[in-house]
Amino acid sequence: MGEQHEPSRTAGTEHSTAGAYVTGGEFTRDTNYIEDRIVADVDAALAAPVEAASAIGDPRIAGLTEGSAAWPVEAGRYRLVAARACPWAHRSIIVRRLLGLEDAISLATPGPVHDVRSWTFDLNPDGRDPVLGTERLQEHYFKRFPDYPRGITVPAIVDVPSGQVVTNNYPQITFDLSTQWRALHREGAPDLVPAGLVEDMLPVVKRVFTEINNGVYRAGFAGSQRAYELAYKRLFAALDWLEDRLSASRYLMGAHLTEADVRLFTTLVRFDPVYHGHFKCNRNKLTEMPNLWAYARDLFQTPGFGDTVDFDQIKRHYYVVHEDINPTQVVPAGPDLANWLSEHGRERLGGSPFGEGTAPGPVAAAERPPGANPLYSAP
């Protein structure tokens, strides 16, 4: 730990994040993104009817939202910029790995700490991404939109030849990886958006996003006691719903993994290390909800999920960046992580993670998370 857990150098400076997250009353997430899509058939996307924007995305859409552009699927052309610390970016890392798109879309992983300007490529020895050659993700947003007015968010897909950001529309990015990039999937890639389940899956995805993925932030960034208490009640009502749902079903949509499980996992894996304390989501820990905890361990021990997790980067991001909540920027030492490898017993419910597909192979050495993870430290 030691030196890497010293406060960010931007604390107390003009680039401090103080005041950027807790602004008073209920926290409202800005869900306006760059909604360009990378598609298998550009002409078909351009000819399709205009689509409505969606906070959760939709794997069935054929066209574009108003004013958006279509980019062609092309192996080696794009770079996924996804910080391991961020739950929204983490889901894209998982889906890319499950589908075997590592050779088709390269991965850039910014460090866990950023200021109000941008995520930075500070994990690299010279502070620059080795493919993009830049120090900040911000440079790629500004290269395309010189006056880009919103936050510089991850995940973002960058067009390597031009250096321009293509999209940061994370809800649609992962759906498009499943549907538009299908020709480049690995052999045995699972179907994360099975056609027969999509109608039933999208309401689950919406509730998970609204009440849980975003619900922890609604509690953590609440600017008043009333806003916090309302957020707290909504969050735990939804977790209780999941605790019941998962008592009889191995995965959210039944016998096999779907995108819904990916979206829930990235919040659950952060719950005890961050949200329980930092965001005051402390009615109980994840480890005290038997079905959810067993489900989370089942996913963690499934190739493609736990092997993408970096607990050090997760904790450092939240406790250092959110100066509004943790002005000392002290990062907690716990919790102990060994219990993520304990037996979960979910096999009793039947089913199998990949259905007719197969598990992805080992994580490539260059993409192995460098921080704490019991999968890599276990004897």
Short mmCIF file of C-alpha atoms in Angstrom, two decimals:
data_model
loop_
_atom_site.label_atom_id
_atom_site.label_comp_id
_atom_site.label_asym_id
_atom_site.label_seq_id
_atom_site.Cartn_x
_atom_site.Cartn_y
_atom_site.Cartn_z
CA MET A 1 0.00 0.00 0.00
CA GLY A 2 2.10 2.94 1.21
CA GLU A 3 2.98 5.55 -1.37
CA GLN A 4 0.32 4.63 -3.92
CA HIS A 5 -2.37 5.54 -1.39
CA GLU A 6 -1.21 9.10 -0.80
CA PRO A 7 -3.84 11.76 -1.64
CA SER A 8 -4.23 12.88 -5.22
CA ARG A 9 -1.97 15.75 -6.15
CA THR A 10 -5.00 17.71 -7.38
CA ALA A 11 -6.69 17.83 -3.96
CA GLY A 12 -7.05 21.45 -2.95
CA THR A 13 -6.09 22.73 -6.42
CA GLU A 14 -8.13 24.20 -9.26
CA HIS A 15 -8.53 20.66 -10.62
CA SER A 16 -9.93 19.23 -7.38
CA THR A 17 -13.10 17.14 -7.60
CA ALA A 18 -14.58 18.84 -4.52
CA GLY A 19 -18.11 19.94 -5.38
CA ALA A 20 -18.27 17.79 -8.52
CA TYR A 21 -20.38 14.98 -7.09
CA VAL A 22 -22.46 16.13 -4.15
CA THR A 23 -24.40 19.18 -5.26
CA GLY A 24 -27.38 19.17 -2.89
CA GLY A 25 -30.58 17.12 -2.73
CA GLU A 26 -31.06 14.02 -4.87
CA PHE A 27 -28.26 12.91 -7.16
CA THR A 28 -29.28 12.86 -10.82
CA ARG A 29 -27.05 11.12 -13.35
CA ASP A 30 -26.39 12.81 -16.68
CA THR A 31 -27.27 10.10 -19.22
CA ASN A 32 -26.53 12.11 -22.36
CA TYR A 33 -23.74 10.35 -24.24
CA ILE A 34 -22.10 10.28 -27.66
CA GLU A 35 -24.53 7.85 -29.26
CA ASP A 36 -22.61 6.87 -32.40
CA ARG A 37 -22.59 3.13 -32.99
CA ILE A 38 -20.09 0.68 -34.47
CA VAL A 39 -22.19 -1.60 -36.65
CA ALA A 40 -21.81 -4.60 -38.93
CA ASP A 41 -23.70 -2.89 -41.79
CA VAL A 42 -23.32 0.89 -41.94
CA ASP A 43 -25.73 1.34 -44.85
CA ALA A 44 -28.45 -0.64 -43.09
CA ALA A 45 -28.03 1.40 -39.90
CA LEU A 46 -28.27 4.65 -41.85
CA ALA A 47 -31.37 3.46 -43.70
CA ALA A 48 -33.20 2.28 -40.58
CA PRO A 49 -35.73 4.46 -38.76
CA VAL A 50 -34.40 6.91 -36.17
CA GLU A 51 -34.16 5.30 -32.74
CA ALA A 52 -35.01 6.82 -29.35
CA ALA A 53 -32.22 7.30 -26.81
CA SER A 54 -32.19 4.80 -23.96
CA ALA A 55 -30.60 4.87 -20.52
CA ILE A 56 -30.13 1.08 -20.64
CA GLY A 57 -29.56 0.42 -24.35
CA ASP A 58 -31.36 -2.13 -26.51
CA PRO A 59 -29.79 -5.03 -28.43
CA ARG A 60 -32.67 -5.08 -30.93
CA ILE A 61 -32.25 -1.61 -32.43
CA ALA A 62 -31.26 -1.39 -36.08
CA GLY A 63 -30.70 2.33 -36.51
CA LEU A 64 -29.25 5.42 -34.90
CA THR A 65 -30.52 8.15 -32.63
CA GLU A 66 -31.03 11.60 -34.11
CA GLY A 67 -27.72 13.18 -35.15
CA SER A 68 -25.61 10.07 -34.50
CA ALA A 69 -23.18 8.42 -36.92
CA ALA A 70 -22.46 4.79 -37.85
CA TRP A 71 -18.92 3.42 -37.88
CA PRO A 72 -17.96 0.07 -39.46
CA VAL A 73 -16.96 -2.99 -37.46
CA GLU A 74 -13.30 -3.50 -38.27
CA ALA A 75 -10.82 -5.64 -36.38
CA GLY A 76 -7.87 -3.68 -35.03
CA ARG A 77 -9.30 -0.25 -35.75
CA TYR A 78 -10.70 0.68 -32.34
CA ARG A 79 -9.36 0.91 -28.80
CA LEU A 80 -11.61 0.42 -25.80
CA VAL A 81 -10.63 2.83 -23.02
CA ALA A 82 -11.99 1.29 -19.82
CA ALA A 83 -10.77 1.98 -16.30
CA ARG A 84 -10.83 -1.12 -14.12
CA ALA A 85 -12.06 0.99 -11.21
CA CYS A 86 -15.29 2.11 -12.88
CA PRO A 87 -18.31 -0.22 -12.78
CA TRP A 88 -19.73 1.15 -16.04
CA ALA A 89 -16.41 0.53 -17.80
CA HIS A 90 -15.85 -2.80 -16.06
CA ARG A 91 -18.90 -4.31 -17.74
CA SER A 92 -17.37 -3.64 -21.17
CA ILE A 93 -14.13 -5.35 -20.11
CA ILE A 94 -16.11 -8.42 -19.02
CA VAL A 95 -18.24 -8.62 -22.18
CA ARG A 96 -15.21 -8.13 -24.44
CA ARG A 97 -13.49 -11.03 -22.66
CA LEU A 98 -16.51 -13.35 -22.60
CA LEU A 99 -17.01 -12.87 -26.34
CA GLY A 100 -13.32 -13.27 -27.16
CA LEU A 101 -12.91 -9.86 -28.77
CA GLU A 102 -9.47 -9.16 -27.28
CA ASP A 103 -7.72 -9.44 -30.66
CA ALA A 104 -10.38 -7.42 -32.46
CA ILE A 105 -10.59 -4.48 -30.01
CA SER A 106 -7.51 -3.46 -28.02
CA LEU A 107 -7.81 -2.33 -24.41
CA ALA A 108 -6.47 0.78 -22.69
CA THR A 109 -6.82 0.93 -18.91
CA PRO A 110 -6.51 4.38 -17.34
CA GLY A 111 -5.42 4.59 -13.73
CA PRO A 112 -8.03 4.67 -10.96
CA VAL A 113 -7.57 8.30 -9.90
CA HIS A 114 -8.60 11.27 -12.00
CA ASP A 115 -9.29 14.95 -11.46
CA VAL A 116 -12.15 17.04 -12.82
CA ARG A 117 -10.53 17.13 -16.24
CA SER A 118 -10.13 13.52 -17.29
CA TRP A 119 -9.00 9.98 -16.75
CA THR A 120 -5.27 9.62 -17.40
CA PHE A 121 -3.03 6.84 -18.71
CA ASP A 122 -0.77 7.12 -15.68
CA LEU A 123 -0.32 3.36 -15.20
CA ASN A 124 2.05 3.29 -18.18
CA PRO A 125 5.74 4.00 -17.48
CA ASP A 126 5.81 7.25 -19.45
CA GLY A 127 2.27 8.28 -18.55
CA ARG A 128 1.05 7.79 -22.11
CA ASP A 129 -1.08 5.11 -23.69
CA PRO A 130 1.25 2.99 -25.84
CA VAL A 131 -1.17 2.82 -28.78
CA LEU A 132 -2.88 6.21 -28.65
CA GLY A 133 0.22 8.10 -27.53
CA THR A 134 -1.77 10.40 -25.26
CA GLU A 135 -1.77 11.27 -21.56
CA ARG A 136 -5.47 11.95 -21.09
CA LEU A 137 -8.66 10.47 -22.49
CA GLN A 138 -9.85 14.07 -22.73
CA GLU A 139 -7.55 14.59 -25.73
CA HIS A 140 -9.60 12.15 -27.80
CA TYR A 141 -12.91 13.78 -26.90
CA PHE A 142 -11.53 17.21 -27.78
CA LYS A 143 -10.03 15.93 -31.03
CA ARG A 144 -13.55 15.21 -32.23
CA PHE A 145 -15.52 17.78 -30.21
CA PRO A 146 -13.21 20.72 -29.33
CA ASP A 147 -15.84 22.21 -27.01
CA TYR A 148 -17.14 18.94 -25.54
CA PRO A 149 -19.28 20.18 -22.63
CA ARG A 150 -19.86 17.04 -20.57
CA GLY A 151 -17.82 14.75 -18.38
CA ILE A 152 -15.00 12.73 -19.93
CA THR A 153 -16.35 9.29 -19.14
CA VAL A 154 -15.30 5.66 -19.49
CA PRO A 155 -15.83 3.36 -21.21
CA ALA A 156 -15.07 5.15 -24.44
CA ILE A 157 -14.17 3.68 -27.80
CA VAL A 158 -11.51 5.58 -29.74
CA ASP A 159 -10.88 5.33 -33.48
CA VAL A 160 -7.13 4.71 -33.50
CA PRO A 161 -6.34 6.11 -36.98
CA SER A 162 -7.99 9.48 -36.31
CA GLY A 163 -7.57 9.58 -32.53
CA GLN A 164 -11.21 10.65 -32.20
CA VAL A 165 -13.67 9.32 -29.66
CA VAL A 166 -16.40 7.29 -31.36
CA THR A 167 -18.80 6.66 -28.49
CA ASN A 168 -19.06 6.64 -24.71
CA ASN A 169 -22.62 5.29 -24.71
CA TYR A 170 -21.82 2.45 -22.33
CA PRO A 171 -25.34 0.92 -22.16
CA GLN A 172 -25.33 0.34 -25.91
CA ILE A 173 -21.62 -0.48 -26.29
CA THR A 174 -21.92 -3.88 -24.62
CA PHE A 175 -25.11 -4.80 -26.44
CA ASP A 176 -23.41 -3.92 -29.74
CA LEU A 177 -20.39 -6.04 -28.84
CA SER A 178 -22.80 -8.98 -28.64
CA THR A 179 -24.83 -8.22 -31.75
CA GLN A 180 -22.80 -6.12 -34.22
CA TRP A 181 -19.42 -7.76 -33.59
CA ARG A 182 -20.74 -11.32 -33.81
CA ALA A 183 -18.61 -12.24 -36.85
CA LEU A 184 -15.48 -11.64 -34.76
CA HIS A 185 -16.57 -13.53 -31.63
CA ARG A 186 -14.45 -16.44 -30.47
CA GLU A 187 -15.63 -19.96 -31.13
CA GLY A 188 -17.86 -20.95 -28.23
CA ALA A 189 -18.72 -17.38 -27.24
CA PRO A 190 -21.88 -17.30 -25.09
CA ASP A 191 -25.05 -15.61 -26.29
CA LEU A 192 -25.46 -12.84 -23.72
CA VAL A 193 -28.58 -11.44 -25.37
CA PRO A 194 -30.63 -14.50 -26.41
CA ALA A 195 -33.49 -13.37 -28.64
CA GLY A 196 -36.07 -15.34 -26.72
CA LEU A 197 -35.20 -13.65 -23.44
CA VAL A 198 -34.66 -10.02 -24.48
CA GLU A 199 -38.27 -8.91 -23.88
CA ASP A 200 -38.12 -10.24 -20.33
CA MET A 201 -34.51 -9.21 -19.75
CA LEU A 202 -34.80 -5.50 -20.52
CA PRO A 203 -37.20 -4.73 -17.63
CA VAL A 204 -34.80 -6.55 -15.29
CA VAL A 205 -31.86 -4.61 -16.71
CA LYS A 206 -33.80 -1.36 -16.26
CA ARG A 207 -34.64 -2.08 -12.63
CA VAL A 208 -31.07 -3.17 -11.88
CA PHE A 209 -29.74 0.04 -13.45
CA THR A 210 -32.25 2.41 -11.88
CA GLU A 211 -32.39 0.95 -8.39
CA ILE A 212 -29.01 -0.76 -7.90
CA ASN A 213 -26.27 0.27 -10.36
CA ASN A 214 -27.33 3.90 -10.04
CA GLY A 215 -29.03 3.39 -6.68
CA VAL A 216 -25.76 3.15 -4.77
CA TYR A 217 -24.69 6.48 -6.29
CA ARG A 218 -28.05 8.02 -5.43
CA ALA A 219 -27.36 7.15 -1.80
CA GLY A 220 -23.67 8.05 -1.85
CA PHE A 221 -24.03 11.41 -3.58
CA ALA A 222 -27.20 12.50 -1.76
CA GLY A 223 -26.96 16.09 -0.62
CA SER A 224 -29.58 15.94 2.10
CA GLN A 225 -30.71 13.53 4.80
CA ARG A 226 -34.10 13.05 3.15
CA ALA A 227 -32.59 12.34 -0.28
CA TYR A 228 -30.21 9.83 1.28
CA GLU A 229 -32.88 7.98 3.26
CA LEU A 230 -35.17 7.69 0.24
CA ALA A 231 -32.29 6.39 -1.86
CA TYR A 232 -31.29 3.94 0.87
CA LYS A 233 -34.82 2.50 1.05
CA ARG A 234 -35.07 2.16 -2.73
CA LEU A 235 -31.71 0.42 -2.96
CA PHE A 236 -32.40 -2.19 -0.31
CA ALA A 237 -35.93 -2.82 -1.58
CA ALA A 238 -34.35 -3.76 -4.91
CA LEU A 239 -31.65 -5.88 -3.30
CA ASP A 240 -34.36 -7.73 -1.36
CA TRP A 241 -36.16 -8.33 -4.67
CA LEU A 242 -32.98 -9.86 -6.10
CA GLU A 243 -32.36 -11.92 -2.97
CA ASP A 244 -35.77 -13.50 -3.50
CA ARG A 245 -35.41 -13.85 -7.29
CA LEU A 246 -32.06 -15.61 -6.96
CA SER A 247 -33.35 -18.11 -4.41
CA ALA A 248 -34.76 -20.26 -7.21
CA SER A 249 -32.74 -19.20 -10.26
CA ARG A 250 -29.00 -19.58 -10.69
CA TYR A 251 -28.77 -16.48 -12.90
CA LEU A 252 -30.98 -13.45 -13.32
CA MET A 253 -32.67 -14.79 -16.46
CA GLY A 254 -32.59 -18.49 -15.67
CA ALA A 255 -30.12 -21.27 -16.38
CA HIS A 256 -27.41 -19.34 -18.23
CA LEU A 257 -25.52 -16.07 -18.11
CA THR A 258 -26.86 -13.01 -19.89
CA GLU A 259 -25.86 -9.37 -20.08
CA ALA A 260 -28.13 -8.74 -17.09
CA ASP A 261 -25.73 -10.71 -14.88
CA VAL A 262 -22.74 -8.70 -16.13
CA ARG A 263 -24.49 -5.44 -15.26
CA LEU A 264 -25.39 -6.57 -11.76
CA PHE A 265 -22.00 -8.14 -11.00
CA THR A 266 -20.01 -4.91 -11.35
CA THR A 267 -22.08 -3.32 -8.57
CA LEU A 268 -22.08 -6.38 -6.30
CA VAL A 269 -18.29 -6.83 -6.47
CA ARG A 270 -17.88 -3.23 -5.26
CA PHE A 271 -20.54 -3.39 -2.57
CA ASP A 272 -18.62 -4.41 0.55
CA PRO A 273 -15.26 -2.80 -0.38
CA VAL A 274 -16.84 0.57 -1.28
CA TYR A 275 -20.59 1.11 -1.26
CA HIS A 276 -21.33 -0.28 2.21
CA GLY A 277 -19.10 2.29 3.91
CA HIS A 278 -18.18 5.03 1.43
CA PHE A 279 -21.73 5.40 0.06
CA LYS A 280 -23.43 4.65 3.40
CA CYS A 281 -25.29 1.64 1.98
CA ASN A 282 -24.99 -0.06 5.33
CA ARG A 283 -28.23 -1.83 6.22
CA ASN A 284 -26.19 -4.96 5.69
CA LYS A 285 -23.19 -6.20 3.77
CA LEU A 286 -23.41 -8.29 0.63
CA THR A 287 -21.95 -11.17 2.65
CA GLU A 288 -25.08 -11.02 4.85
CA MET A 289 -27.49 -11.69 1.97
CA PRO A 290 -27.17 -15.46 1.42
CA ASN A 291 -28.49 -15.76 -2.13
CA LEU A 292 -26.90 -12.59 -3.50
CA TRP A 293 -23.58 -13.38 -1.87
CA ALA A 294 -23.57 -16.95 -3.23
CA TYR A 295 -24.57 -15.62 -6.67
CA ALA A 296 -21.80 -13.02 -6.59
CA ARG A 297 -19.21 -15.66 -5.69
CA ASP A 298 -20.52 -17.95 -8.42
CA LEU A 299 -19.94 -15.17 -10.95
CA PHE A 300 -16.59 -14.16 -9.46
CA GLN A 301 -15.33 -17.72 -9.85
CA THR A 302 -16.57 -17.90 -13.47
CA PRO A 303 -13.90 -17.11 -16.09
CA GLY A 304 -14.44 -13.62 -17.48
CA PHE A 305 -15.81 -12.11 -14.28
CA GLY A 306 -13.58 -12.28 -11.21
CA ASP A 307 -10.41 -12.49 -13.28
CA THR A 308 -11.07 -8.92 -14.51
CA VAL A 309 -11.39 -7.41 -11.01
CA ASP A 310 -8.79 -5.14 -9.37
CA PHE A 311 -9.89 -4.41 -5.80
CA ASP A 312 -7.01 -1.99 -5.18
CA GLN A 313 -7.99 0.20 -8.12
CA ILE A 314 -11.66 0.03 -7.15
CA LYS A 315 -11.02 1.28 -3.61
CA ARG A 316 -8.48 3.87 -4.62
CA HIS A 317 -10.82 5.38 -7.19
CA TYR A 318 -13.78 5.93 -4.89
CA TYR A 319 -11.96 6.94 -1.72
CA VAL A 320 -9.49 9.28 -3.43
CA VAL A 321 -11.54 10.83 -6.22
CA HIS A 322 -14.69 11.59 -4.23
CA GLU A 323 -13.32 14.42 -2.12
CA ASP A 324 -16.88 15.55 -1.34
CA ILE A 325 -17.43 12.34 0.64
CA ASN A 326 -13.91 11.47 1.80
CA PRO A 327 -11.89 14.69 2.07
CA THR A 328 -8.97 12.93 3.81
CA GLN A 329 -8.65 10.60 0.80
CA VAL A 330 -7.60 7.80 3.16
CA VAL A 331 -8.20 4.40 1.53
CA PRO A 332 -9.42 1.58 3.82
CA ALA A 333 -7.23 -1.49 4.19
CA GLY A 334 -10.08 -4.03 4.18
CA PRO A 335 -12.13 -6.03 3.66
CA ASP A 336 -10.45 -9.42 3.49
CA LEU A 337 -10.93 -10.90 0.01
CA ALA A 338 -10.31 -14.61 0.58
CA ASN A 339 -14.02 -15.34 1.03
CA TRP A 340 -14.64 -14.62 -2.68
CA LEU A 341 -13.15 -18.06 -3.35
CA SER A 342 -15.30 -19.95 -0.84
CA GLU A 343 -17.82 -22.53 -2.04
CA HIS A 344 -21.04 -20.94 -3.26
CA GLY A 345 -23.28 -23.99 -3.74
CA ARG A 346 -25.20 -22.49 -6.66
CA GLU A 347 -24.77 -25.66 -8.71
CA ARG A 348 -27.75 -27.08 -6.80
CA LEU A 349 -30.00 -24.82 -8.89
CA GLY A 350 -28.80 -26.45 -12.11
CA GLY A 351 -27.91 -24.54 -15.22
CA SER A 352 -24.48 -23.70 -16.56
CA PRO A 353 -22.83 -20.33 -17.11
CA PHE A 354 -22.18 -20.51 -20.84
CA GLY A 355 -25.09 -22.60 -22.09
CA GLU A 356 -24.03 -24.19 -25.38
CA GLY A 357 -20.86 -22.09 -25.38
CA THR A 358 -17.57 -22.46 -23.56
CA ALA A 359 -15.53 -20.50 -21.04
CA PRO A 360 -12.96 -18.00 -22.27
CA GLY A 361 -9.31 -18.98 -21.92
CA PRO A 362 -6.92 -17.47 -19.37
CA VAL A 363 -6.49 -13.72 -19.21
CA ALA A 364 -3.57 -12.59 -21.36
CA ALA A 365 -0.58 -11.60 -19.22
CA ALA A 366 -0.68 -8.02 -20.52
CA GLU A 367 -4.31 -7.64 -19.43
CA ARG A 368 -4.10 -9.25 -16.01
CA PRO A 369 -5.27 -6.84 -13.31
CA PRO A 370 -2.20 -5.68 -11.37
CA GLY A 371 -3.89 -5.10 -8.01
CA ALA A 372 -5.46 -7.20 -5.27
CA ASN A 373 -7.46 -10.19 -6.43
CA PRO A 374 -7.63 -13.53 -4.60
CA LEU A 375 -7.74 -15.44 -7.88
CA TYR A 376 -4.17 -14.37 -8.53
CA SER A 377 -2.85 -14.51 -4.97
CA ALA A 378 -4.29 -17.87 -3.95
CA PRO A 379 -1.72 -20.66 -3.53
#
